[in-house]
Tab-separated table of C-alpha atoms and ligand atoms in Angstrom:
chain	number	residue	atom	x	y	z
A	1	MET	CA	-5.271	-0.997	-7.494
A	2	ASN	CA	-7.781	0.202	-9.842
A	3	TYR	CA	-9.000	-2.839	-11.894
A	4	ASN	CA	-12.147	-3.308	-13.687
A	5	THR	CA	-12.678	-6.588	-11.748
A	6	GLU	CA	-14.003	-9.403	-14.018
A	7	ILE	CA	-15.926	-12.403	-12.645
A	8	LEU	CA	-14.951	-15.443	-14.917
A	9	THR	CA	-16.716	-18.627	-14.895
A	10	ALA	CA	-13.979	-21.015	-13.995
A	11	ASP	CA	-13.134	-23.270	-17.183
A	12	SER	CA	-9.794	-24.089	-18.660
A	13	SER	CA	-9.532	-20.873	-20.505
A	14	SER	CA	-10.161	-18.509	-17.480
A	15	ILE	CA	-7.892	-20.762	-15.252
A	16	ARG	CA	-5.086	-20.295	-17.779
A	17	LYS	CA	-5.723	-16.405	-17.907
A	18	ALA	CA	-5.734	-16.338	-14.053
A	19	ALA	CA	-2.430	-18.490	-14.112
A	20	GLU	CA	-0.839	-15.857	-16.320
A	21	LEU	CA	-1.804	-12.890	-14.086
A	22	ILE	CA	-0.440	-15.042	-11.086
A	23	LYS	CA	2.841	-15.560	-12.975
A	24	LYS	CA	3.178	-11.842	-13.399
A	25	GLY	CA	2.985	-11.138	-9.782
A	26	LYS	CA	-1.014	-10.379	-9.412
A	27	VAL	CA	-3.465	-11.418	-7.040
A	28	VAL	CA	-6.626	-13.240	-8.327
A	29	GLY	CA	-9.818	-14.439	-6.701
A	30	MET	CA	-9.658	-18.133	-6.232
A	31	PRO	CA	-12.515	-20.727	-5.300
A	32	THR	CA	-11.698	-23.356	-2.812
A	33	GLU	CA	-13.909	-25.972	-1.155
A	34	THR	CA	-13.834	-23.749	2.208
A	35	VAL	CA	-14.189	-20.194	1.218
A	36	TYR	CA	-13.005	-18.050	-1.724
A	37	GLY	CA	-9.132	-16.962	-1.360
A	38	LEU	CA	-6.983	-14.345	-2.646
A	39	ALA	CA	-4.241	-16.045	-4.522
A	40	ALA	CA	-0.579	-15.065	-5.486
A	41	ASN	CA	3.031	-16.632	-5.816
A	42	ALA	CA	3.558	-17.681	-2.343
A	43	LEU	CA	7.414	-17.512	-3.121
A	44	ASP	CA	7.366	-13.819	-4.440
A	45	GLU	CA	7.527	-11.178	-1.802
A	46	SER	CA	6.014	-8.358	-3.709
A	47	ALA	CA	3.174	-10.642	-5.066
A	48	VAL	CA	2.495	-11.312	-1.535
A	49	SER	CA	2.553	-7.686	-0.497
A	50	GLY	CA	-0.164	-7.212	-2.991
A	51	ILE	CA	-2.391	-9.755	-1.088
A	52	PHE	CA	-2.009	-7.741	2.184
A	53	ALA	CA	-2.748	-4.471	0.352
A	54	ALA	CA	-5.988	-5.810	-1.471
A	55	LYS	CA	-7.206	-7.148	2.072
A	56	GLY	CA	-6.122	-4.265	4.353
A	57	ARG	CA	-4.547	-7.082	6.408
A	58	PRO	CA	-2.053	-6.529	9.299
A	59	GLN	CA	1.417	-7.702	8.124
A	60	ASP	CA	2.104	-10.126	10.949
A	61	ASN	CA	-0.996	-12.299	10.127
A	62	PRO	CA	0.748	-14.884	8.117
A	63	LEU	CA	-0.613	-16.577	4.959
A	64	ILE	CA	-1.754	-20.146	4.104
A	65	VAL	CA	0.386	-21.758	1.194
A	66	HIS	CA	-1.728	-23.866	-1.086
A	67	ILE	CA	-0.177	-26.855	-2.807
A	68	SER	CA	-1.706	-29.400	-5.346
A	69	CYS	CA	0.281	-32.400	-4.570
A	70	ILE	CA	2.758	-33.761	-1.962
A	71	GLY	CA	5.755	-33.390	-4.086
A	72	MET	CA	5.315	-29.531	-3.892
A	73	LEU	CA	6.172	-29.717	-0.079
A	74	ASP	CA	9.749	-30.475	-1.061
A	75	GLY	CA	11.827	-27.204	-0.527
A	76	LEU	CA	9.138	-25.425	1.352
A	77	VAL	CA	9.420	-27.330	4.867
A	78	THR	CA	12.252	-28.545	6.771
A	79	ALA	CA	10.548	-31.218	8.397
A	80	VAL	CA	7.299	-33.325	8.433
A	81	PRO	CA	6.538	-35.012	11.737
A	82	GLU	CA	5.210	-38.464	11.589
A	83	THR	CA	1.675	-37.335	12.925
A	84	ALA	CA	1.619	-34.598	10.035
A	85	VAL	CA	2.347	-37.496	7.419
A	86	LYS	CA	-0.718	-39.463	8.874
A	87	CYS	CA	-2.912	-36.303	8.732
A	88	ALA	CA	-1.805	-35.582	5.154
A	89	GLU	CA	-2.610	-39.042	4.138
A	90	LYS	CA	-6.033	-39.022	5.865
A	91	PHE	CA	-7.165	-35.363	5.072
A	92	TRP	CA	-5.435	-34.151	1.896
A	93	PRO	CA	-6.646	-33.189	-0.417
A	94	GLY	CA	-9.213	-31.218	2.046
A	95	PRO	CA	-9.846	-28.490	4.340
A	96	LEU	CA	-7.022	-28.957	6.707
A	97	THR	CA	-3.868	-26.615	7.245
A	98	MET	CA	-0.723	-28.017	8.743
A	99	ILE	CA	1.693	-25.430	10.477
A	100	LEU	CA	5.464	-26.771	9.671
A	101	PRO	CA	8.795	-25.278	9.929
A	102	LYS	CA	9.581	-23.221	6.801
A	103	THR	CA	12.733	-23.031	4.423
A	104	ASP	CA	14.107	-19.773	3.397
A	105	LYS	CA	12.362	-20.262	-0.006
A	106	ILE	CA	8.916	-18.778	1.694
A	107	PRO	CA	9.453	-15.372	2.229
A	108	MET	CA	8.872	-13.745	5.674
A	109	ALA	CA	6.306	-11.539	4.031
A	110	THR	CA	4.295	-14.973	3.531
A	111	SER	CA	4.773	-16.251	7.080
A	112	GLY	CA	4.143	-12.971	8.714
A	113	GLY	CA	7.801	-12.899	10.040
A	114	LEU	CA	7.268	-16.457	11.601
A	115	ASP	CA	9.734	-19.356	10.910
A	116	THR	CA	6.803	-21.729	10.385
A	117	VAL	CA	4.239	-22.037	7.322
A	118	GLY	CA	0.591	-23.126	7.104
A	119	ILE	CA	0.329	-25.495	4.309
A	120	ARG	CA	-2.989	-26.931	2.658
A	121	MET	CA	-3.772	-29.133	-0.149
A	122	PRO	CA	-7.382	-27.899	-1.231
A	123	SER	CA	-9.861	-30.508	-2.933
A	124	ASN	CA	-11.523	-27.896	-5.100
A	125	LYS	CA	-10.929	-28.800	-8.727
A	126	THR	CA	-10.399	-25.115	-10.019
A	127	ALA	CA	-8.065	-24.332	-6.942
A	128	ARG	CA	-6.013	-27.418	-7.967
A	129	ALA	CA	-5.974	-26.732	-11.807
A	130	LEU	CA	-4.840	-23.039	-10.943
A	131	ILE	CA	-1.912	-24.268	-8.818
A	132	ASP	CA	-1.065	-26.792	-11.499
A	133	ALA	CA	-1.218	-24.144	-14.422
A	134	CYS	CA	0.929	-21.699	-12.334
A	135	GLY	CA	3.446	-24.570	-11.218
A	136	LEU	CA	3.663	-22.372	-7.954
A	137	PRO	CA	2.652	-22.907	-4.437
A	138	LEU	CA	-0.037	-20.213	-3.863
A	139	ALA	CA	-0.410	-18.160	-0.761
A	140	ALA	CA	-4.139	-17.366	-0.325
A	141	PRO	CA	-5.949	-15.954	2.801
A	142	SER	CA	-9.852	-15.618	2.780
A	143	ALA	CA	-10.842	-13.183	0.049
A	144	ASN	CA	-12.654	-10.706	2.202
A	145	LEU	CA	-11.481	-7.209	3.348
A	146	SER	CA	-9.691	-7.638	6.627
A	147	GLY	CA	-12.382	-7.840	9.453
A	148	SER	CA	-15.335	-8.857	7.417
A	149	PRO	CA	-17.062	-12.252	6.884
A	150	SER	CA	-15.319	-14.655	4.605
A	151	PRO	CA	-16.633	-14.905	0.862
A	152	THR	CA	-18.409	-18.152	0.145
A	153	SER	CA	-19.402	-17.072	-3.473
A	154	ALA	CA	-17.814	-15.075	-6.383
A	155	ARG	CA	-20.237	-12.470	-5.618
A	156	HIS	CA	-19.087	-11.982	-2.122
A	157	VAL	CA	-15.612	-11.418	-3.223
A	158	TYR	CA	-16.752	-8.996	-5.805
A	159	ASP	CA	-18.415	-7.049	-3.265
A	160	ASP	CA	-15.180	-6.748	-1.289
A	161	MET	CA	-12.590	-6.631	-3.882
A	162	ASN	CA	-14.104	-4.892	-6.816
A	163	GLY	CA	-11.347	-2.557	-8.110
A	164	ARG	CA	-8.607	-4.250	-6.196
A	165	ILE	CA	-7.796	-7.426	-8.187
A	166	PRO	CA	-8.063	-7.963	-11.749
A	167	CYS	CA	-10.322	-11.297	-11.789
A	168	ILE	CA	-12.399	-13.698	-9.614
A	169	LEU	CA	-12.700	-17.272	-10.888
A	170	ASP	CA	-16.296	-18.151	-10.189
A	171	ASP	CA	-16.962	-21.924	-9.122
A	172	GLY	CA	-20.248	-21.319	-7.360
A	173	ARG	CA	-20.987	-21.764	-3.826
A	174	CYS	CA	-18.215	-23.259	-1.486
A	175	ALA	CA	-19.078	-26.726	-0.441
A	176	VAL	CA	-17.752	-26.226	3.003
A	177	GLY	CA	-18.420	-22.753	3.738
A	178	ILE	CA	-16.012	-22.053	6.742
A	179	GLU	CA	-12.110	-21.916	6.573
A	180	SER	CA	-9.822	-24.868	7.132
A	181	THR	CA	-9.070	-26.538	10.344
A	182	VAL	CA	-5.626	-25.148	11.382
A	183	ILE	CA	-3.243	-27.616	13.391
A	184	SER	CA	0.335	-27.388	14.683
A	185	PHE	CA	2.370	-30.255	16.102
A	186	GLU	CA	4.054	-30.903	19.569
A	187	GLY	CA	5.715	-34.122	19.946
A	188	ASP	CA	3.011	-36.577	18.990
A	189	SER	CA	0.185	-34.187	20.141
A	190	ILE	CA	-1.821	-32.205	17.684
A	191	ARG	CA	-2.719	-28.647	18.878
A	192	LEU	CA	-5.859	-27.125	17.244
A	193	LEU	CA	-5.445	-23.634	16.309
A	194	ARG	CA	-8.849	-23.004	14.270
A	195	PRO	CA	-11.532	-25.559	14.341
A	196	GLY	CA	-13.080	-26.333	10.759
A	197	PHE	CA	-14.820	-29.092	8.952
A	198	ILE	CA	-12.163	-31.604	10.046
A	199	SER	CA	-13.216	-32.001	13.502
A	200	VAL	CA	-11.448	-32.780	16.858
A	201	SER	CA	-12.949	-36.296	16.569
A	202	ASP	CA	-11.787	-36.605	12.943
A	203	LEU	CA	-8.170	-35.797	14.271
A	204	LYS	CA	-8.341	-38.128	17.321
A	205	GLU	CA	-8.464	-40.740	14.624
A	206	VAL	CA	-4.927	-40.010	14.073
A	207	THR	CA	-3.780	-39.409	17.547
A	208	GLU	CA	-5.819	-39.255	20.793
A	209	ASN	CA	-3.613	-36.236	22.088
A	210	VAL	CA	-5.537	-33.526	20.384
A	211	ILE	CA	-5.035	-30.177	22.507
A	212	VAL	CA	-7.835	-27.556	21.798
A	213	ASP	CA	-5.916	-24.115	21.909
A	214	LYS	CA	-7.361	-21.676	24.528
A	215	GLY	CA	-7.706	-19.069	21.740
A	216	VAL	CA	-10.345	-21.306	20.117
A	217	LEU	CA	-13.048	-20.323	22.484
A	218	ASP	CA	-11.527	-17.463	24.563
A	219	ILE	CA	-10.794	-13.750	23.925
A	220	VAL	CA	-7.211	-13.126	22.962
A	221	SER	CA	-5.826	-9.689	23.985
A	222	GLN	CA	-4.301	-7.549	21.224
A	223	ASP	CA	-0.890	-7.787	22.715
A	224	ALA	CA	-0.705	-11.378	23.619
A	225	VAL	CA	1.941	-13.674	21.991
A	226	VAL	CA	-0.530	-16.478	20.363
A	227	ALA	CA	0.140	-19.641	18.546
A	228	SER	CA	-1.948	-18.320	15.564
A	229	PRO	CA	-1.969	-14.556	14.955
A	230	GLY	CA	-5.193	-14.611	13.350
A	231	MET	CA	-6.637	-15.236	16.719
A	232	LYS	CA	-6.000	-11.789	17.835
A	233	TYR	CA	-8.015	-10.079	15.349
A	234	LYS	CA	-11.683	-9.019	15.369
A	235	HIS	CA	-13.137	-11.285	12.578
A	236	TYR	CA	-16.173	-12.028	10.398
A	237	SER	CA	-17.786	-8.973	11.843
A	238	PRO	CA	-21.040	-7.558	10.139
A	239	LYS	CA	-21.870	-4.041	10.923
A	240	ALA	CA	-24.515	-5.053	13.357
A	241	ASP	CA	-24.215	-5.779	16.842
A	242	VAL	CA	-24.424	-9.577	17.213
A	243	ILE	CA	-25.429	-11.335	20.452
A	244	ILE	CA	-25.456	-14.997	20.748
A	245	ILE	CA	-28.516	-16.201	22.790
A	246	ASP	CA	-27.297	-19.779	24.450
A	247	GLY	CA	-30.622	-21.507	25.397
A	248	SER	CA	-33.659	-23.337	24.676
A	249	LEU	CA	-35.910	-22.364	21.635
A	250	ASP	CA	-38.432	-21.124	24.125
A	251	SER	CA	-36.070	-19.167	26.110
A	252	PHE	CA	-34.794	-17.654	22.711
A	253	ARG	CA	-38.304	-16.745	21.740
A	254	LYS	CA	-39.057	-15.033	25.105
A	255	TYR	CA	-35.674	-13.217	25.068
A	256	VAL	CA	-36.496	-11.808	21.712
A	257	SER	CA	-39.930	-10.744	22.349
A	258	ASP	CA	-38.815	-9.095	25.380
A	259	ASN	CA	-35.777	-7.315	24.194
A	260	LYS	CA	-36.304	-6.453	20.415
A	261	VAL	CA	-36.117	-2.807	19.436
A	262	GLU	CA	-36.298	-0.972	16.228
A	263	GLY	CA	-33.679	-2.604	13.793
A	264	THR	CA	-33.378	-5.902	15.625
A	265	TRP	CA	-33.004	-9.080	13.599
A	266	CYS	CA	-32.519	-12.754	14.359
A	267	MET	CA	-30.406	-15.373	13.096
A	268	THR	CA	-32.250	-18.703	13.516
A	269	PHE	CA	-32.047	-22.424	12.710
A	270	SER	CA	-35.357	-22.396	10.700
A	271	GLU	CA	-38.240	-20.222	9.512
A	272	SER	CA	-40.429	-21.516	12.410
A	273	ASP	CA	-38.255	-20.511	15.136
A	274	LEU	CA	-39.908	-17.030	15.355
A	275	SER	CA	-43.458	-18.032	14.679
A	276	GLY	CA	-45.653	-15.734	16.616
A	277	ILE	CA	-42.943	-13.088	17.243
A	278	ASP	CA	-42.908	-10.164	14.868
A	279	CYS	CA	-39.301	-9.819	14.453
A	280	PRO	CA	-37.476	-10.423	10.954
A	281	ALA	CA	-34.866	-13.183	10.606
A	282	VAL	CA	-32.111	-14.711	8.444
A	283	VAL	CA	-32.098	-18.540	8.674
A	284	TYR	CA	-28.617	-20.266	8.636
A	285	GLY	CA	-29.754	-23.965	9.072
A	286	SER	CA	-30.407	-26.757	11.487
A	287	THR	CA	-27.429	-29.086	10.817
A	288	ASP	CA	-23.882	-28.105	11.639
A	289	GLU	CA	-22.913	-28.676	8.119
A	290	GLU	CA	-25.690	-26.672	6.933
A	291	GLN	CA	-24.804	-23.911	9.326
A	292	ALA	CA	-21.162	-23.903	8.325
A	293	ARG	CA	-22.232	-23.494	4.673
A	294	ARG	CA	-24.582	-20.625	5.379
A	295	ILE	CA	-22.999	-18.774	8.469
A	296	PHE	CA	-20.961	-16.222	6.394
A	297	ASN	CA	-23.634	-15.674	3.804
A	298	ALA	CA	-26.188	-14.870	6.589
A	299	LEU	CA	-23.852	-12.262	8.195
A	300	ARG	CA	-23.482	-10.547	4.884
A	301	GLU	CA	-27.248	-10.718	4.480
A	302	LEU	CA	-27.789	-9.037	7.857
A	303	ASP	CA	-25.685	-6.196	6.910
A	304	LYS	CA	-27.679	-5.904	3.356
A	305	HIS	CA	-30.906	-5.731	5.463
A	306	GLY	CA	-29.412	-2.929	7.623
A	307	ALA	CA	-29.644	-4.891	10.741
A	308	LYS	CA	-28.626	-2.899	13.683
A	309	LYS	CA	-28.848	-5.477	16.521
A	310	VAL	CA	-28.831	-9.516	15.883
A	311	PHE	CA	-29.847	-12.134	18.274
A	312	ALA	CA	-28.449	-15.278	16.995
A	313	ARG	CA	-29.387	-18.737	17.938
A	314	CYS	CA	-26.232	-20.598	19.625
A	315	PRO	CA	-24.942	-23.359	17.403
A	316	GLY	CA	-23.933	-26.840	18.918
A	317	LYS	CA	-20.460	-26.692	20.292
A	318	THR	CA	-19.020	-30.098	19.266
A	319	GLY	CA	-18.043	-31.630	15.913
A	320	ILE	CA	-18.425	-29.109	13.062
A	321	GLY	CA	-20.558	-27.164	15.420
A	322	LEU	CA	-17.452	-26.001	17.065
A	323	ALA	CA	-16.251	-24.398	14.214
A	324	VAL	CA	-19.474	-22.593	13.554
A	325	TYR	CA	-19.410	-21.581	17.209
A	326	ASN	CA	-16.002	-20.211	16.889
A	327	ARG	CA	-16.862	-18.128	14.006
A	328	LEU	CA	-20.058	-16.805	15.392
A	329	LEU	CA	-18.203	-15.896	18.661
A	330	ARG	CA	-15.903	-13.692	16.731
A	331	ALA	CA	-18.775	-12.066	14.725
A	332	ALA	CA	-20.420	-11.332	18.176
A	333	GLY	CA	-17.171	-9.961	19.806
A	334	PHE	CA	-17.565	-12.688	22.220
A	335	GLN	CA	-21.066	-11.444	23.530
A	336	VAL	CA	-22.988	-14.567	24.901
A	337	ILE	CA	-26.165	-14.447	26.807
A	338	ARG	CA	-26.835	-17.754	28.725
A	339	LEU	CA	-30.330	-18.478	29.337
B	1	LIG	O1	-9.770	-22.354	4.284
B	1	LIG	C1	-8.776	-21.712	4.417
B	1	LIG	O2	-7.764	-21.801	5.100
B	1	LIG	C2	-8.881	-20.381	3.522
B	1	LIG	C3	-8.832	-20.842	2.096
B	1	LIG	C4	-8.750	-19.770	1.069
B	1	LIG	O3	-7.727	-21.905	1.816
B	1	LIG	N1	-7.829	-19.517	3.815
B	1	LIG	C5	-7.989	-18.890	5.039
B	1	LIG	O4	-6.647	-18.034	5.265
B	1	LIG	O5	-8.753	-18.901	5.966
B	1	LIG	P1	-6.752	-16.801	6.347
B	1	LIG	O6	-5.530	-16.123	6.111
B	1	LIG	O7	-8.005	-16.158	6.220
B	1	LIG	O8	-6.492	-17.615	7.669
B	1	LIG	C6	-5.449	-18.165	7.984
B	1	LIG	C7	-5.152	-18.564	9.559
B	1	LIG	C8	-4.921	-17.224	10.254
B	1	LIG	O9	-5.879	-17.086	11.367
B	1	LIG	C9	-3.382	-17.218	10.401
B	1	LIG	O10	-3.224	-16.635	11.546
B	1	LIG	C10	-3.256	-18.760	10.753
B	1	LIG	O11	-4.162	-19.306	9.627
B	1	LIG	N2	-2.048	-19.300	10.282
B	1	LIG	C11	-1.298	-19.141	8.892
B	1	LIG	N3	-0.053	-19.423	9.055
B	1	LIG	C12	0.389	-19.662	10.301
B	1	LIG	C13	1.395	-20.031	10.976
B	1	LIG	N4	2.576	-20.198	10.335
B	1	LIG	N5	1.287	-20.158	12.247
B	1	LIG	C14	0.361	-20.135	12.955
B	1	LIG	N6	-0.857	-19.870	12.273
B	1	LIG	C15	-1.018	-19.525	11.237
B	2	LIG	MG1	-9.688	-14.961	6.972
């Protein structure tokens, strides 16, 4: 790992170049509609070990495998439950990952030692063209260093991966901004393991039986056996100490003016949230969709400003807001002040 990392505008020639690197077992930065990923041949154990090395990721945290058409599922999974077929029809290509029983073709390194694999068909055109150009399923976790906020631009990937990978395909800012919804299947129920842009109410259009896993909103202990290993790890953390303030705008303003110290920043919905209060803020938007698009950039901005303590306004907890809240909770190490 000592590359002169290139940022390449995603066009047909750079996609071909990236595909050649992947076919040789290398890891490249790949845009998707959710967040940027670190892509490698999902079927090649040594290529996959390159992903874990570049990210500094624990070996037991499994990778999502990306495909570009339904035909690619053949040979990767041993069964597709009826509910999963319906989800694929409704939400693919798009920001949904389904956990399915894997075949031996998927190495244990890819699945983190599990006998299941997460499969996703992205909608981003560059991602799909890259998978097609490789003719391979691509394993890709979010392209951040393990523990830092997910990257939503090629620049974010560069900031974390410079020197660690040969190139990044730049396709601008990610349209969704938070990682895919992750689900598994139990009989005809869907278990939500990680909330995302595909919301609980979207999933309920497929089946009424949607179970929200306890790990979505609760702290999971380090030695727990969990449905999704990613739940265990500290995530999305900026260097600052983030605290979620759950209450009205008035109570937020009062809390900030009573408690701010040197190095305090805020994460607000709009510029005017702090009018009259002398505290700097990074704005992350006022709708669920906008907050999803901007949350990870906001967390990275706070680090750039050298924020020490961050008071964050609490997102809504339903629809896509649940996904934003889930990410912010992890960034805050589950510190919430309810006013
Ligand atoms: O939107 C996304 O999903 C992005 C883009 C690049 O596609 N990828 C992504 O990957 O977020 P990653 O590795 O950062 O997060 C994958 C999550 C982890 O929490 C992991 O534990 C869980 O999915 N996961 C993967 N395979 C699993 C499996 N077989 N069983 C349970 N959970 C799994
Ligand atoms: Mg990640």
